[in-house]
Amino acid sequence: MAQQQEIKPRPYQEAAIAAVKQNNWSGILEMATGTGKTITSLMIANEFYREKGRIFLTIIVPFTHLVEQWEESCRKLGFTSFTLCFGNKQSWTGKLQTDVRDFNLGIIYKHVVITTYRSAAAEEFNLLIEKIKGKSFLIADECHYFGISSLRGHRLGGMEAKLGLSATPDRWWDEEGTKFITEFFGETVYEYDMKTAIQTGALTEYTYHPFIINLTDDELERYERLTKRLIHLYGSDHPDPEEIRELNRKRALILSKAENKKALLYSIFREQVREDVSHTLVYCAPGEVDEITKNLASLGYRVHRFDSKVNLADRMQLLKSFADGAIQILVAIKCLDEGVDVPSTKTAYFLASTSNPREFVQRRGRILRTYPGKNIAEIYDFIVLPSEAGDQLYKSIASKELPRFAEFSRFAINNFNAREIVGKYLRSYSLEYLMDKLPWEVYYEFKENLGAI
């Protein structure tokens, strides 16, 4: 069990503490993944406690495996009294009721409740939490989840202090959810971006290597057919949003699961010296974990899947084996996106990624966490730019694939080389400008043009 230890805030953490305090203990910390949002927020909670003399701290996290991580961090900063609220309601409602009562009576004066967004939406949780009388502090980890519809009826508004944490607080394709978040927490009061984090040594420098991938004839034909249907729908008087969503999902899957990505991946690992490979992540599309894990293992690598089928206890052992080098490669889908610490990672291959920047920005942040003996990280990105596509279709695909390139390449130490690689594929289409179009720029342009695909 972690013991309390003296943790001195770094200059950027001191700035974050001051910003929240000056904003009446509320606001959003928009800090790059890997820069210590958890510890920073608990330092702020401790500052609140020092000033107010009491604190009932409620922490909401997106996944159950993060409850234990947050409890450990809390203990490091001097919190010792806990209620863990997740899973079966009967297992925690009685204790929560007692702890709220004892806090209100002054029997306990420094207490922490850690729950998940699912449990925080429960009526039982809300009815008890709203009974807290003063000195209450809410921390919402990955606060973009706070915009989910099930939390719209929450009773957390009486919290004296409200702090949201996220590298990417805006919700993708959900302006209503984003508005709900900012109305509750307020605007971003402190930002610590990727560039600054790398410059100050809070994150590791990295190189970025884009691989250009062709679609097969069948994949290109299917993508084109779906695109034509989308164009027809956008041009109709009453387009069906569900059908549009499904068609976009199918197009995205074609890009994510492009066969040539896997063929290139295997050829890369065939050419490597097996024992030189370590601390490597491979992100793939849903349904491909087994195939890729099996094929990499057949090449002689010590590789393991890391997805939802791996239980919580086994995950921790896997991550330890990965850090120790016993496992060379982890093949993952989304389980490593939020909250799972893999700071020992030195190399990552992005075979699949959605257009949602929250996903790939957080993945990059996890890869750039500092670790003893790790001076630089390497990112390999598989980008679909089909040479056989016509001008319009090529632009459609490039517009979806290149915002990730723009985001990843801009802070890479080999930025110029990465741009040279991709630029030569874009020049004949006069699309070089897409290399500088960041995800949210493309998003807002699309919303403005209503149907530009």
Short mmCIF file of C-alpha atoms in Angstrom, two decimals:
data_model
loop_
_atom_site.label_atom_id
_atom_site.label_comp_id
_atom_site.label_asym_id
_atom_site.label_seq_id
_atom_site.Cartn_x
_atom_site.Cartn_y
_atom_site.Cartn_z
CA MET A 1 0.00 0.00 0.00
CA ALA A 2 1.36 3.41 -0.96
CA GLN A 3 2.51 5.62 1.92
CA GLN A 4 2.21 9.36 2.16
CA GLN A 5 5.28 11.02 0.74
CA GLU A 6 6.48 14.55 0.29
CA ILE A 7 5.66 15.54 -3.27
CA LYS A 8 6.71 19.04 -4.18
CA PRO A 9 4.78 20.66 -7.03
CA ARG A 10 6.65 21.49 -10.19
CA PRO A 11 6.37 25.07 -11.47
CA TYR A 12 3.55 24.21 -13.91
CA GLN A 13 1.65 22.44 -11.11
CA GLU A 14 2.01 25.49 -8.90
CA ALA A 15 0.57 27.58 -11.73
CA ALA A 16 -2.37 25.16 -12.06
CA ILE A 17 -3.05 25.29 -8.31
CA ALA A 18 -3.04 29.09 -8.35
CA ALA A 19 -5.34 29.24 -11.40
CA VAL A 20 -8.00 27.00 -9.83
CA LYS A 21 -7.80 28.78 -6.48
CA GLN A 22 -8.19 32.18 -8.15
CA ASN A 23 -11.24 30.87 -10.02
CA ASN A 24 -13.07 30.07 -6.77
CA TRP A 25 -11.93 26.42 -6.77
CA SER A 26 -13.55 25.57 -10.10
CA GLY A 27 -12.60 25.09 -13.73
CA ILE A 28 -10.98 22.66 -16.13
CA LEU A 29 -7.31 21.65 -16.24
CA GLU A 30 -6.50 20.98 -19.88
CA MET A 31 -3.18 19.18 -19.52
CA ALA A 32 -1.45 16.88 -21.98
CA THR A 33 -1.73 13.16 -21.25
CA GLY A 34 1.22 12.04 -19.16
CA THR A 35 1.90 15.37 -17.42
CA GLY A 36 0.45 14.42 -14.02
CA LYS A 37 -3.16 15.66 -13.99
CA THR A 38 -3.98 13.23 -11.17
CA ILE A 39 -1.28 14.43 -8.77
CA THR A 40 -1.89 18.08 -9.71
CA SER A 41 -5.61 17.81 -8.92
CA LEU A 42 -4.91 16.15 -5.55
CA MET A 43 -2.44 18.91 -4.70
CA ILE A 44 -5.26 21.37 -5.38
CA ALA A 45 -7.61 19.33 -3.16
CA ASN A 46 -5.01 19.42 -0.37
CA GLU A 47 -4.69 23.18 -0.77
CA PHE A 48 -8.50 23.42 -0.43
CA TYR A 49 -8.28 21.31 2.73
CA ARG A 50 -5.53 23.50 4.21
CA GLU A 51 -7.61 26.61 3.60
CA LYS A 52 -11.03 25.26 4.59
CA GLY A 53 -10.00 22.85 7.37
CA ARG A 54 -12.25 20.04 6.07
CA ILE A 55 -12.86 18.25 2.77
CA PHE A 56 -15.25 15.65 1.40
CA LEU A 57 -13.55 14.78 -1.89
CA THR A 58 -15.52 12.98 -4.61
CA ILE A 59 -13.55 11.61 -7.57
CA ILE A 60 -15.27 10.27 -10.69
CA VAL A 61 -13.27 8.09 -13.10
CA PRO A 62 -14.23 6.52 -16.45
CA PHE A 63 -13.21 2.90 -15.73
CA THR A 64 -13.21 0.58 -12.72
CA HIS A 65 -9.50 -0.21 -13.07
CA LEU A 66 -8.76 3.47 -12.39
CA VAL A 67 -10.42 3.39 -8.95
CA GLU A 68 -7.45 1.55 -7.43
CA GLN A 69 -4.95 3.81 -9.21
CA TRP A 70 -6.64 6.93 -7.83
CA GLU A 71 -6.81 5.45 -4.33
CA GLU A 72 -3.06 4.79 -4.46
CA SER A 73 -2.39 8.38 -5.60
CA CYS A 74 -4.64 9.73 -2.86
CA ARG A 75 -2.73 7.80 -0.22
CA LYS A 76 0.54 9.26 -1.51
CA LEU A 77 -0.87 12.73 -0.81
CA GLY A 78 -2.13 12.00 2.67
CA PHE A 79 -5.73 10.86 2.20
CA THR A 80 -6.52 7.80 4.34
CA SER A 81 -10.32 7.57 4.63
CA PHE A 82 -12.11 6.12 1.59
CA THR A 83 -15.41 4.92 0.17
CA LEU A 84 -15.15 3.09 -3.16
CA CYS A 85 -18.45 3.23 -5.06
CA PHE A 86 -18.65 0.99 -8.11
CA GLY A 87 -20.25 -2.29 -9.10
CA ASN A 88 -23.12 -3.67 -7.01
CA LYS A 89 -24.90 -0.75 -5.32
CA GLN A 90 -25.60 -2.78 -2.19
CA SER A 91 -21.84 -3.12 -1.62
CA TRP A 92 -21.30 0.62 -1.13
CA THR A 93 -24.55 2.53 -0.42
CA GLY A 94 -24.55 1.71 3.33
CA LYS A 95 -20.95 2.85 3.86
CA LEU A 96 -21.44 5.99 1.77
CA GLN A 97 -24.52 6.89 3.80
CA THR A 98 -22.58 6.45 7.06
CA ASP A 99 -19.57 8.45 5.83
CA VAL A 100 -21.70 11.37 4.61
CA ARG A 101 -23.48 11.43 7.99
CA ASP A 102 -20.20 11.26 9.95
CA PHE A 103 -18.68 14.07 7.86
CA ASN A 104 -21.72 16.27 8.40
CA LEU A 105 -21.52 15.57 12.16
CA GLY A 106 -17.81 16.46 12.23
CA ILE A 107 -16.73 12.93 13.19
CA ILE A 108 -14.54 12.72 10.07
CA TYR A 109 -13.07 15.79 8.39
CA LYS A 110 -11.02 14.46 5.46
CA HIS A 111 -12.69 11.80 3.35
CA VAL A 112 -12.53 10.54 -0.25
CA VAL A 113 -15.19 8.89 -2.38
CA ILE A 114 -13.99 7.33 -5.64
CA THR A 115 -16.61 6.22 -8.14
CA THR A 116 -17.11 5.58 -11.84
CA TYR A 117 -19.23 7.63 -14.23
CA ARG A 118 -21.66 4.72 -14.42
CA SER A 119 -22.15 4.62 -10.64
CA ALA A 120 -22.14 8.43 -10.38
CA ALA A 121 -25.23 8.46 -12.58
CA ALA A 122 -27.12 6.18 -10.16
CA GLU A 123 -29.99 7.71 -8.21
CA GLU A 124 -28.72 6.18 -4.95
CA PHE A 125 -25.34 7.87 -5.33
CA ASN A 126 -26.81 11.27 -6.12
CA LEU A 127 -29.30 11.22 -3.25
CA LEU A 128 -26.49 10.60 -0.75
CA ILE A 129 -23.90 12.96 -2.22
CA GLU A 130 -26.29 15.91 -2.31
CA LYS A 131 -26.64 15.61 1.48
CA ILE A 132 -23.03 16.69 2.06
CA LYS A 133 -23.02 19.94 4.03
CA GLY A 134 -20.23 22.18 2.80
CA LYS A 135 -16.51 21.73 2.12
CA SER A 136 -17.22 19.36 -0.76
CA PHE A 137 -14.79 18.99 -3.67
CA LEU A 138 -15.45 17.18 -6.95
CA ILE A 139 -12.73 15.94 -9.32
CA ALA A 140 -13.92 14.56 -12.68
CA ASP A 141 -11.13 12.57 -14.31
CA GLU A 142 -11.29 12.62 -18.14
CA CYS A 143 -14.13 15.11 -17.75
CA HIS A 144 -15.24 14.77 -21.38
CA TYR A 145 -17.17 11.77 -20.03
CA PHE A 146 -19.14 14.13 -17.79
CA GLY A 147 -21.12 15.09 -20.89
CA ILE A 148 -22.72 11.64 -21.25
CA SER A 149 -26.50 11.72 -21.32
CA SER A 150 -26.93 9.50 -18.23
CA LEU A 151 -25.34 12.21 -16.04
CA ARG A 152 -27.58 15.02 -17.22
CA GLY A 153 -29.86 14.54 -14.19
CA HIS A 154 -27.08 14.56 -11.59
CA ARG A 155 -27.36 16.29 -8.21
CA LEU A 156 -23.72 17.34 -7.97
CA GLY A 157 -24.34 21.05 -8.47
CA GLY A 158 -24.06 21.79 -4.74
CA MET A 159 -20.36 20.92 -4.69
CA GLU A 160 -18.31 23.82 -3.32
CA ALA A 161 -15.36 23.05 -5.62
CA LYS A 162 -15.57 21.49 -9.10
CA LEU A 163 -12.50 20.47 -11.06
CA GLY A 164 -12.51 18.79 -14.48
CA LEU A 165 -9.41 17.05 -15.88
CA SER A 166 -8.78 16.25 -19.53
CA ALA A 167 -6.22 16.59 -22.28
CA THR A 168 -9.17 16.99 -24.66
CA PRO A 169 -12.25 18.31 -22.78
CA ASP A 170 -14.39 19.03 -25.87
CA ARG A 171 -16.65 16.17 -26.95
CA TRP A 172 -16.31 15.00 -30.57
CA TRP A 173 -19.60 15.51 -32.47
CA ASP A 174 -21.43 16.47 -29.29
CA GLU A 175 -21.63 20.23 -28.83
CA GLU A 176 -24.50 19.83 -26.38
CA GLY A 177 -22.36 17.57 -24.19
CA THR A 178 -19.43 20.00 -24.37
CA LYS A 179 -21.71 22.88 -23.34
CA PHE A 180 -23.03 20.81 -20.43
CA ILE A 181 -19.44 20.25 -19.20
CA THR A 182 -18.37 23.89 -19.38
CA GLU A 183 -21.61 25.10 -17.76
CA PHE A 184 -20.89 22.83 -14.80
CA PHE A 185 -17.12 23.22 -14.35
CA GLY A 186 -16.56 26.53 -16.09
CA GLU A 187 -13.98 27.16 -18.80
CA THR A 188 -10.41 25.90 -18.93
CA VAL A 189 -8.46 27.79 -16.25
CA TYR A 190 -5.06 26.25 -16.92
CA GLU A 191 -3.55 24.64 -20.01
CA TYR A 192 -0.31 22.70 -20.23
CA ASP A 193 0.05 21.60 -23.83
CA MET A 194 2.13 18.92 -25.51
CA LYS A 195 4.75 21.30 -26.89
CA THR A 196 5.44 22.87 -23.51
CA ALA A 197 5.45 19.49 -21.77
CA ILE A 198 8.12 18.18 -24.15
CA GLN A 199 10.19 21.35 -23.94
CA THR A 200 10.20 21.28 -20.14
CA GLY A 201 11.00 17.57 -19.93
CA ALA A 202 7.63 16.51 -18.51
CA LEU A 203 7.23 14.28 -21.59
CA THR A 204 9.74 12.46 -23.77
CA GLU A 205 10.76 13.72 -27.20
CA TYR A 206 9.67 11.55 -30.11
CA THR A 207 10.22 10.73 -33.77
CA TYR A 208 7.27 10.22 -36.11
CA HIS A 209 7.38 7.86 -39.07
CA PRO A 210 4.39 7.84 -41.46
CA PHE A 211 3.87 4.81 -43.73
CA ILE A 212 1.63 5.39 -46.77
CA ILE A 213 -0.78 2.54 -47.40
CA ASN A 214 -2.78 1.64 -50.51
CA LEU A 215 -6.26 0.12 -50.43
CA THR A 216 -6.88 -3.07 -52.34
CA ASP A 217 -9.14 -2.85 -55.39
CA ASP A 218 -12.00 -4.40 -53.41
CA GLU A 219 -11.52 -2.01 -50.46
CA LEU A 220 -11.39 0.99 -52.78
CA GLU A 221 -14.54 -0.13 -54.63
CA ARG A 222 -16.43 -0.58 -51.34
CA TYR A 223 -15.26 2.79 -50.01
CA GLU A 224 -16.32 4.52 -53.24
CA ARG A 225 -19.74 2.87 -53.17
CA LEU A 226 -20.36 4.01 -49.59
CA THR A 227 -19.17 7.53 -50.44
CA LYS A 228 -21.60 7.81 -53.35
CA ARG A 229 -24.43 6.77 -51.06
CA LEU A 230 -23.37 9.42 -48.53
CA ILE A 231 -23.28 12.11 -51.21
CA HIS A 232 -26.81 11.12 -52.23
CA LEU A 233 -28.02 11.29 -48.61
CA TYR A 234 -26.44 14.67 -47.93
CA GLY A 235 -28.11 15.99 -51.07
CA SER A 236 -31.57 14.79 -50.08
CA ASP A 237 -34.18 16.90 -48.32
CA HIS A 238 -34.42 14.64 -45.30
CA PRO A 239 -31.17 12.69 -44.79
CA ASP A 240 -31.39 9.87 -42.26
CA PRO A 241 -28.76 10.62 -39.55
CA GLU A 242 -28.65 6.96 -38.47
CA GLU A 243 -27.88 5.78 -41.98
CA ILE A 244 -25.23 8.49 -42.36
CA ARG A 245 -23.64 7.41 -39.10
CA GLU A 246 -23.60 3.77 -40.17
CA LEU A 247 -22.13 4.53 -43.58
CA ASN A 248 -19.39 6.63 -42.00
CA ARG A 249 -18.67 3.80 -39.56
CA LYS A 250 -18.32 1.32 -42.42
CA ARG A 251 -16.00 3.66 -44.34
CA ALA A 252 -13.85 4.16 -41.24
CA LEU A 253 -13.56 0.40 -40.80
CA ILE A 254 -12.32 -0.03 -44.35
CA LEU A 255 -9.49 2.43 -43.62
CA SER A 256 -8.76 0.93 -40.19
CA LYS A 257 -8.68 -2.67 -41.40
CA ALA A 258 -6.87 -2.11 -44.71
CA GLU A 259 -5.13 -5.40 -45.50
CA ASN A 260 -1.93 -3.74 -46.66
CA LYS A 261 -1.35 -2.35 -43.16
CA LYS A 262 -0.96 -5.80 -41.67
CA ALA A 263 1.19 -7.03 -44.54
CA LEU A 264 3.58 -4.09 -44.00
CA LEU A 265 3.61 -4.60 -40.23
CA TYR A 266 4.64 -8.23 -40.58
CA SER A 267 7.36 -7.37 -43.10
CA ILE A 268 8.76 -4.75 -40.70
CA PHE A 269 9.01 -7.27 -37.87
CA ARG A 270 10.47 -9.96 -40.12
CA GLU A 271 13.39 -7.64 -40.88
CA GLN A 272 14.08 -6.64 -37.27
CA VAL A 273 16.53 -8.37 -34.95
CA ARG A 274 14.08 -10.07 -32.61
CA GLU A 275 15.94 -9.49 -29.36
CA ASP A 276 16.35 -5.79 -30.14
CA VAL A 277 12.57 -5.31 -30.02
CA SER A 278 11.16 -4.29 -26.63
CA HIS A 279 8.52 -2.10 -24.98
CA THR A 280 6.47 -1.95 -28.19
CA LEU A 281 2.73 -1.32 -28.57
CA VAL A 282 0.67 -2.19 -31.63
CA TYR A 283 -2.73 -0.49 -31.87
CA CYS A 284 -5.09 -2.31 -34.23
CA ALA A 285 -8.73 -2.28 -35.31
CA PRO A 286 -11.50 -4.17 -33.47
CA GLY A 287 -11.50 -7.86 -34.33
CA GLU A 288 -7.83 -7.97 -35.31
CA VAL A 289 -6.11 -8.53 -31.97
CA ASP A 290 -6.03 -12.34 -32.21
CA GLU A 291 -4.78 -12.42 -35.79
CA ILE A 292 -1.98 -9.89 -35.25
CA THR A 293 -0.92 -11.40 -31.91
CA LYS A 294 -0.75 -14.87 -33.46
CA ASN A 295 1.21 -13.73 -36.51
CA LEU A 296 3.75 -11.73 -34.50
CA ALA A 297 4.20 -14.70 -32.15
CA SER A 298 4.83 -16.94 -35.17
CA LEU A 299 7.73 -14.63 -36.07
CA GLY A 300 9.33 -15.48 -32.74
CA TYR A 301 8.32 -12.47 -30.66
CA ARG A 302 7.13 -12.57 -27.06
CA VAL A 303 3.76 -10.92 -27.63
CA HIS A 304 0.47 -10.71 -25.77
CA ARG A 305 -2.98 -9.29 -26.44
CA PHE A 306 -4.22 -6.45 -24.25
CA ASP A 307 -7.95 -6.00 -24.71
CA SER A 308 -11.22 -6.24 -22.78
CA LYS A 309 -10.94 -10.04 -22.60
CA VAL A 310 -7.95 -9.71 -20.29
CA ASN A 311 -9.19 -9.43 -16.69
CA LEU A 312 -8.00 -6.71 -14.31
CA ALA A 313 -5.62 -8.91 -12.29
CA ASP A 314 -3.97 -10.28 -15.43
CA ARG A 315 -3.62 -6.77 -16.87
CA MET A 316 -1.43 -5.64 -14.01
CA GLN A 317 0.81 -8.69 -14.39
CA LEU A 318 1.00 -8.14 -18.16
CA LEU A 319 2.04 -4.53 -17.71
CA LYS A 320 4.72 -5.58 -15.21
CA SER A 321 6.04 -8.23 -17.64
CA PHE A 322 5.99 -5.62 -20.40
CA ALA A 323 7.94 -3.12 -18.29
CA ASP A 324 10.45 -5.83 -17.33
CA GLY A 325 10.93 -6.82 -20.98
CA ALA A 326 9.58 -10.36 -20.54
CA ILE A 327 6.85 -9.38 -23.02
CA GLN A 328 8.25 -7.52 -26.03
CA ILE A 329 4.99 -6.46 -27.72
CA LEU A 330 1.46 -5.69 -26.53
CA VAL A 331 -1.32 -5.71 -29.14
CA ALA A 332 -4.18 -3.45 -28.07
CA ILE A 333 -7.42 -1.86 -29.23
CA LYS A 334 -8.72 0.70 -26.73
CA CYS A 335 -7.79 -0.63 -23.29
CA LEU A 336 -4.64 1.50 -23.16
CA ASP A 337 -6.35 4.71 -24.25
CA GLU A 338 -7.21 6.18 -20.87
CA GLY A 339 -5.80 5.66 -17.44
CA VAL A 340 -3.51 2.67 -17.97
CA ASP A 341 0.09 3.63 -17.33
CA VAL A 342 2.66 2.13 -19.70
CA PRO A 343 5.52 4.62 -19.28
CA SER A 344 8.13 2.05 -20.31
CA THR A 345 6.76 2.08 -23.90
CA LYS A 346 9.41 3.19 -26.36
CA THR A 347 7.82 2.30 -29.71
CA ALA A 348 4.22 2.30 -30.98
CA TYR A 349 2.64 1.25 -34.25
CA PHE A 350 -0.69 2.87 -35.12
CA LEU A 351 -2.45 0.51 -37.52
CA ALA A 352 -5.87 1.88 -36.67
CA SER A 353 -7.26 5.05 -35.17
CA THR A 354 -10.56 6.88 -35.39
CA SER A 355 -10.74 10.50 -36.51
CA ASN A 356 -11.54 11.49 -32.92
CA PRO A 357 -8.45 13.36 -31.68
CA ARG A 358 -9.13 12.38 -28.09
CA GLU A 359 -8.22 8.80 -28.98
CA PHE A 360 -4.94 9.32 -30.79
CA VAL A 361 -3.79 12.32 -28.72
CA GLN A 362 -4.18 10.28 -25.53
CA ARG A 363 -2.41 7.32 -27.09
CA ARG A 364 0.53 9.52 -27.99
CA GLY A 365 0.61 10.96 -24.49
CA ARG A 366 0.85 7.50 -22.95
CA ILE A 367 3.76 6.66 -25.22
CA LEU A 368 5.60 9.87 -24.29
CA ARG A 369 5.56 9.35 -20.53
CA THR A 370 9.03 9.61 -19.03
CA TYR A 371 10.78 6.47 -17.80
CA PRO A 372 14.33 5.65 -16.58
CA GLY A 373 16.63 5.02 -19.54
CA LYS A 374 14.05 6.25 -22.07
CA ASN A 375 15.40 9.25 -23.95
CA ILE A 376 13.21 9.20 -27.03
CA ALA A 377 10.03 7.48 -28.22
CA GLU A 378 9.16 6.32 -31.74
CA ILE A 379 5.73 6.44 -33.37
CA TYR A 380 4.96 4.59 -36.61
CA ASP A 381 1.70 5.62 -38.25
CA PHE A 382 -0.06 3.75 -41.07
CA ILE A 383 -1.82 6.34 -43.26
CA VAL A 384 -4.17 5.35 -46.09
CA LEU A 385 -3.66 7.40 -49.29
CA PRO A 386 -4.81 5.17 -52.19
CA SER A 387 -2.91 5.86 -55.40
CA GLU A 388 -5.70 4.48 -57.60
CA ALA A 389 -8.44 6.76 -56.25
CA GLY A 390 -9.84 9.64 -58.28
CA ASP A 391 -9.30 13.24 -57.19
CA GLN A 392 -12.48 13.60 -55.11
CA LEU A 393 -12.21 10.23 -53.43
CA TYR A 394 -8.51 10.78 -52.71
CA LYS A 395 -9.31 14.12 -51.07
CA SER A 396 -12.11 12.52 -49.06
CA ILE A 397 -9.77 9.88 -47.65
CA ALA A 398 -6.84 12.26 -47.18
CA SER A 399 -9.07 14.69 -45.26
CA LYS A 400 -9.85 11.93 -42.78
CA GLU A 401 -6.34 10.51 -42.44
CA LEU A 402 -4.17 13.64 -42.41
CA PRO A 403 -5.45 15.52 -39.33
CA ARG A 404 -3.74 12.80 -37.29
CA PHE A 405 -0.56 13.37 -39.30
CA ALA A 406 -0.80 17.13 -38.72
CA GLU A 407 -1.16 16.61 -34.97
CA PHE A 408 1.60 14.01 -34.62
CA SER A 409 4.15 15.57 -36.94
CA ARG A 410 4.08 19.11 -35.57
CA PHE A 411 5.90 18.24 -32.32
CA ALA A 412 8.11 15.45 -33.69
CA ILE A 413 11.84 16.09 -33.77
CA ASN A 414 11.92 14.83 -37.37
CA ASN A 415 9.01 17.00 -38.49
CA PHE A 416 10.69 18.01 -41.77
CA ASN A 417 11.41 14.43 -42.84
CA ALA A 418 7.86 13.30 -42.01
CA ARG A 419 6.42 16.12 -44.13
CA GLU A 420 8.69 15.21 -47.03
CA ILE A 421 7.44 11.62 -46.96
CA VAL A 422 3.75 12.54 -47.00
CA GLY A 423 4.10 15.65 -49.16
CA LYS A 424 5.26 13.75 -52.24
CA TYR A 425 1.98 11.78 -52.22
CA LEU A 426 -0.11 14.96 -52.02
CA ARG A 427 1.60 17.23 -54.55
CA SER A 428 -0.01 15.78 -57.66
CA TYR A 429 -3.41 16.42 -56.06
CA SER A 430 -2.42 19.90 -54.77
CA LEU A 431 -3.38 18.81 -51.27
CA GLU A 432 -0.18 19.68 -49.39
CA TYR A 433 -2.18 22.14 -47.25
CA LEU A 434 -3.87 19.16 -45.57
CA MET A 435 -0.62 18.41 -43.75
CA ASP A 436 -1.31 21.45 -41.55
CA LYS A 437 -5.04 20.90 -40.96
CA LEU A 438 -5.45 19.92 -37.32
CA PRO A 439 -8.38 17.70 -36.23
CA TRP A 440 -10.57 20.39 -34.72
CA GLU A 441 -10.03 22.69 -37.72
CA VAL A 442 -11.29 19.96 -40.05
CA TYR A 443 -14.18 19.25 -37.70
CA TYR A 444 -15.42 22.85 -37.66
CA GLU A 445 -14.96 23.23 -41.42
CA PHE A 446 -17.04 20.12 -41.96
CA LYS A 447 -19.80 21.44 -39.65
CA GLU A 448 -19.71 24.72 -41.54
CA ASN A 449 -19.95 23.14 -44.98
CA LEU A 450 -22.71 20.70 -43.98
CA GLY A 451 -21.91 17.73 -46.07
CA ALA A 452 -18.43 18.19 -47.43
CA ILE A 453 -17.10 14.63 -47.45
#
